[in-house]
Amino acid sequence: MSTTTMRRTALATVGLAVTATLTLSGCKSGNEEAPPAATGSPTAGSAQPGGAGSPSATASPSAAGSEAPAGAAGTAKPGQSFKIGQAATVPFTYGSTQGTIALTVTSIEQGQAADLDPLKLGDKVKGMVPYYIHYTVKNVGTTDLAYSSVGHVKGLLPDGGEANGVSVIGTFEKCKDEALPKGFTNGQSQTNCVITMAPSAQVKITGAEYWGEPYSTVGNKALTWK
């Protein structure tokens, strides 16, 4: 049994329990985890930055090959900046599923430290202030992206540095982040949310970035919204 399958089985057992982990910023690129082989309908998943799910539909090689690469006509170029509310058309990969999405950071909302009490993070987030990055994903390609997880969205500090995030297993009502639903075909859209942490009340989260494949935080090739 693969590590991914074991993790998913454990999450199904947990059910509605909610736990969280403070995730430290670092340089990454591409998708962190490929989905397991298709096994039918999805089981309970995790709401992490980008969520998680059980992909039961994958793109055929012909469909995958028809999607535009980064920087192609109409798609966002690595390192490109956008205003909050402006959509970026990006190639999207989740395991063997490939497509094209329009990604829009719609708002960055400041929360209260007490919001995180149910997550029981304790002193790990002492003095920090949560912010909620709301973003919309729309399928503008030809591939059904059902059960894919987008994620790869981070907060940006005033100096351009990456803010720490919070990974949540379960459902956090103030900031829901879920896998794309069944039948997520062309024209379908969903709004998700990521928790990001300002180091203190004196520092604000001023922007967001997307670093999913083929973009990257390495070499300033992530997409940004401010």
Short mmCIF file of C-alpha atoms in Angstrom, two decimals:
data_model
loop_
_atom_site.label_atom_id
_atom_site.label_comp_id
_atom_site.label_asym_id
_atom_site.label_seq_id
_atom_site.Cartn_x
_atom_site.Cartn_y
_atom_site.Cartn_z
CA MET A 1 0.00 0.00 0.00
CA SER A 2 1.39 3.36 -0.99
CA THR A 3 2.01 6.18 1.48
CA THR A 4 -0.66 8.25 -0.25
CA THR A 5 -3.24 5.47 0.01
CA MET A 6 -2.43 4.94 3.70
CA ARG A 7 -2.80 8.67 4.37
CA ARG A 8 -6.14 8.80 2.57
CA THR A 9 -7.43 5.77 4.47
CA ALA A 10 -6.47 7.38 7.76
CA LEU A 11 -8.29 10.57 6.78
CA ALA A 12 -11.42 8.61 5.96
CA THR A 13 -11.28 7.10 9.45
CA VAL A 14 -10.86 10.50 11.08
CA GLY A 15 -14.07 11.72 9.43
CA LEU A 16 -15.02 15.21 10.59
CA ALA A 17 -12.08 15.71 12.95
CA VAL A 18 -10.13 18.88 12.28
CA THR A 19 -6.40 19.17 12.86
CA ALA A 20 -3.82 21.59 11.53
CA THR A 21 -0.10 22.07 11.09
CA LEU A 22 1.90 25.27 10.67
CA THR A 23 3.79 25.01 7.38
CA LEU A 24 7.01 26.95 7.05
CA SER A 25 7.80 28.76 3.83
CA GLY A 26 10.47 27.37 1.54
CA CYS A 27 11.46 27.11 -2.09
CA LYS A 28 9.44 24.48 -3.93
CA SER A 29 8.35 23.82 -7.46
CA GLY A 30 5.73 21.68 -9.13
CA ASN A 31 3.05 19.56 -7.49
CA GLU A 32 4.11 17.96 -4.24
CA GLU A 33 2.11 14.80 -4.56
CA ALA A 34 0.70 12.72 -7.39
CA PRO A 35 -2.77 11.23 -6.91
CA PRO A 36 -3.26 7.47 -6.50
CA ALA A 37 -4.64 5.34 -9.29
CA ALA A 38 -8.34 5.77 -10.02
CA THR A 39 -10.52 3.61 -7.79
CA GLY A 40 -14.00 5.08 -8.16
CA SER A 41 -15.72 7.80 -6.15
CA PRO A 42 -13.72 9.97 -3.72
CA THR A 43 -13.36 9.30 -0.02
CA ALA A 44 -13.03 11.89 2.72
CA GLY A 45 -10.06 14.09 1.92
CA SER A 46 -7.98 16.79 3.50
CA ALA A 47 -8.43 20.53 3.18
CA GLN A 48 -4.84 21.53 2.84
CA PRO A 49 -3.62 24.44 0.81
CA GLY A 50 -5.26 23.24 -2.37
CA GLY A 51 -7.16 20.46 -0.62
CA ALA A 52 -6.92 16.80 -1.55
CA GLY A 53 -9.13 14.27 -3.20
CA SER A 54 -9.32 10.94 -4.97
CA PRO A 55 -8.92 11.48 -8.68
CA SER A 56 -11.16 8.95 -10.42
CA ALA A 57 -10.76 10.46 -13.87
CA THR A 58 -7.50 11.19 -15.64
CA ALA A 59 -6.67 12.76 -18.96
CA SER A 60 -5.81 10.60 -21.93
CA PRO A 61 -2.45 11.32 -23.57
CA SER A 62 -4.20 12.97 -26.50
CA ALA A 63 -6.24 15.25 -24.24
CA ALA A 64 -3.23 16.13 -22.10
CA GLY A 65 -1.16 16.99 -25.12
CA SER A 66 -3.79 19.43 -26.37
CA GLU A 67 -3.39 21.80 -23.41
CA ALA A 68 -1.23 24.90 -23.80
CA PRO A 69 2.16 25.12 -22.06
CA ALA A 70 3.13 28.05 -19.83
CA GLY A 71 3.88 31.15 -21.82
CA ALA A 72 1.93 29.99 -24.88
CA ALA A 73 -0.49 32.45 -26.45
CA GLY A 74 -3.11 33.32 -23.86
CA THR A 75 -1.37 31.64 -20.91
CA ALA A 76 0.46 33.34 -18.06
CA LYS A 77 4.22 33.68 -18.35
CA PRO A 78 6.45 32.57 -15.43
CA GLY A 79 6.95 35.50 -13.07
CA GLN A 80 3.95 37.43 -14.37
CA SER A 81 2.07 39.70 -11.94
CA PHE A 82 -1.67 40.33 -11.74
CA LYS A 83 -4.01 42.57 -9.82
CA ILE A 84 -6.29 40.97 -7.23
CA GLY A 85 -9.44 40.02 -9.10
CA GLN A 86 -7.62 39.45 -12.39
CA ALA A 87 -7.60 35.95 -13.87
CA ALA A 88 -4.46 34.13 -15.00
CA THR A 89 -4.82 31.32 -17.52
CA VAL A 90 -2.39 28.55 -16.57
CA PRO A 91 -1.60 24.98 -17.62
CA PHE A 92 -2.54 22.64 -14.79
CA THR A 93 -1.17 19.23 -13.83
CA TYR A 94 -2.40 16.88 -11.10
CA GLY A 95 -0.76 13.49 -11.34
CA SER A 96 -1.51 12.23 -14.87
CA THR A 97 -4.37 14.71 -15.30
CA GLN A 98 -3.51 17.76 -17.37
CA GLY A 99 -5.69 20.69 -18.34
CA THR A 100 -5.97 24.46 -18.38
CA ILE A 101 -7.49 26.62 -15.66
CA ALA A 102 -8.23 30.29 -15.10
CA LEU A 103 -6.94 31.10 -11.61
CA THR A 104 -8.08 34.28 -9.84
CA VAL A 105 -7.10 35.51 -6.39
CA THR A 106 -10.31 37.34 -5.50
CA SER A 107 -9.52 38.73 -2.04
CA ILE A 108 -7.15 38.64 0.94
CA GLU A 109 -9.06 38.87 4.21
CA GLN A 110 -7.52 39.54 7.62
CA GLY A 111 -8.74 37.25 10.38
CA GLN A 112 -8.39 37.15 14.15
CA ALA A 113 -5.91 35.09 16.17
CA ALA A 114 -8.86 33.50 17.97
CA ASP A 115 -10.07 32.06 14.65
CA LEU A 116 -7.38 29.40 14.93
CA ASP A 117 -8.35 28.19 18.43
CA PRO A 118 -10.27 25.16 17.05
CA LEU A 119 -7.10 24.04 15.25
CA LYS A 120 -5.17 23.80 18.54
CA LEU A 121 -1.90 25.17 17.18
CA GLY A 122 -1.02 26.74 20.55
CA ASP A 123 2.29 28.56 20.87
CA LYS A 124 3.26 27.71 17.29
CA VAL A 125 1.19 30.67 16.10
CA LYS A 126 1.52 32.92 19.14
CA GLY A 127 1.60 36.56 18.08
CA MET A 128 0.73 35.69 14.48
CA VAL A 129 -2.37 36.89 12.62
CA PRO A 130 -4.21 34.69 10.11
CA TYR A 131 -5.16 35.93 6.66
CA TYR A 132 -7.48 34.14 4.27
CA ILE A 133 -6.62 34.10 0.57
CA HIS A 134 -9.75 33.43 -1.47
CA TYR A 135 -9.23 32.22 -5.02
CA THR A 136 -11.39 30.91 -7.85
CA VAL A 137 -10.53 28.04 -10.18
CA LYS A 138 -12.32 27.78 -13.53
CA ASN A 139 -11.82 24.99 -16.03
CA VAL A 140 -11.08 26.60 -19.40
CA GLY A 141 -9.56 23.50 -21.02
CA THR A 142 -10.87 20.30 -22.57
CA THR A 143 -10.06 17.87 -19.74
CA ASP A 144 -12.39 16.88 -16.89
CA LEU A 145 -10.44 17.89 -13.76
CA ALA A 146 -12.74 16.03 -11.35
CA TYR A 147 -11.17 15.35 -7.92
CA SER A 148 -7.99 17.26 -8.70
CA SER A 149 -6.41 19.45 -6.02
CA VAL A 150 -5.13 22.87 -7.06
CA GLY A 151 -3.38 24.43 -4.05
CA HIS A 152 0.12 25.90 -4.40
CA VAL A 153 -1.13 29.31 -3.27
CA LYS A 154 0.87 31.25 -0.65
CA GLY A 155 0.71 34.64 1.01
CA LEU A 156 3.29 37.33 0.37
CA LEU A 157 4.75 39.75 2.94
CA PRO A 158 5.40 43.45 2.22
CA ASP A 159 9.07 42.75 1.46
CA GLY A 160 8.12 40.09 -1.08
CA GLY A 161 8.95 37.19 1.22
CA GLU A 162 6.69 34.17 1.56
CA ALA A 163 4.39 33.96 4.57
CA ASN A 164 3.95 30.77 6.57
CA GLY A 165 0.76 28.81 5.96
CA VAL A 166 -1.50 26.44 7.85
CA SER A 167 -2.35 22.98 6.50
CA VAL A 168 -5.76 21.77 7.69
CA ILE A 169 -7.06 18.21 7.70
CA GLY A 170 -10.83 18.31 7.84
CA THR A 171 -13.12 21.29 7.30
CA PHE A 172 -12.29 24.73 8.66
CA GLU A 173 -15.45 26.80 8.15
CA LYS A 174 -13.70 30.16 7.90
CA CYS A 175 -11.49 29.03 5.05
CA LYS A 176 -12.68 26.01 3.07
CA ASP A 177 -10.31 24.41 0.60
CA GLU A 178 -11.62 21.39 -1.25
CA ALA A 179 -10.75 19.17 -4.19
CA LEU A 180 -12.53 19.93 -7.44
CA PRO A 181 -15.89 18.13 -7.64
CA LYS A 182 -17.12 15.39 -9.96
CA GLY A 183 -17.79 16.60 -13.46
CA PHE A 184 -15.44 19.59 -13.31
CA THR A 185 -15.47 20.16 -17.05
CA ASN A 186 -15.03 23.25 -19.24
CA GLY A 187 -16.82 26.27 -17.77
CA GLN A 188 -17.15 24.84 -14.25
CA SER A 189 -15.70 26.94 -11.39
CA GLN A 190 -15.05 26.66 -7.66
CA THR A 191 -13.88 29.07 -4.98
CA ASN A 192 -11.29 27.87 -2.45
CA CYS A 193 -9.37 29.44 0.40
CA VAL A 194 -5.88 29.17 1.89
CA ILE A 195 -4.77 30.21 5.39
CA THR A 196 -1.58 32.25 5.52
CA MET A 197 0.06 33.79 8.59
CA ALA A 198 1.38 37.30 9.18
CA PRO A 199 4.25 37.11 11.70
CA SER A 200 2.74 39.88 13.85
CA ALA A 201 -0.08 42.40 13.99
CA GLN A 202 2.31 45.03 12.60
CA VAL A 203 2.96 43.08 9.39
CA LYS A 204 0.24 42.52 6.79
CA ILE A 205 -0.16 39.99 4.02
CA THR A 206 -0.08 42.17 0.91
CA GLY A 207 -0.27 39.65 -1.91
CA ALA A 208 -0.42 36.03 -3.01
CA GLU A 209 1.51 33.76 -5.33
CA TYR A 210 0.87 30.56 -7.26
CA TRP A 211 3.81 28.22 -7.75
CA GLY A 212 2.22 25.06 -9.17
CA GLU A 213 3.94 23.32 -12.08
CA PRO A 214 5.26 24.67 -14.44
CA TYR A 215 5.72 27.82 -12.33
CA SER A 216 8.12 27.98 -9.38
CA THR A 217 9.25 30.11 -6.46
CA VAL A 218 12.81 29.44 -7.65
CA GLY A 219 14.09 32.28 -9.79
CA ASN A 220 10.98 34.40 -9.22
CA LYS A 221 8.96 32.32 -11.67
CA ALA A 222 5.79 32.15 -9.56
CA LEU A 223 2.66 34.07 -10.52
CA THR A 224 1.75 36.89 -8.12
CA TRP A 225 -1.33 38.91 -7.23
CA LYS A 226 -1.22 42.25 -5.38
#
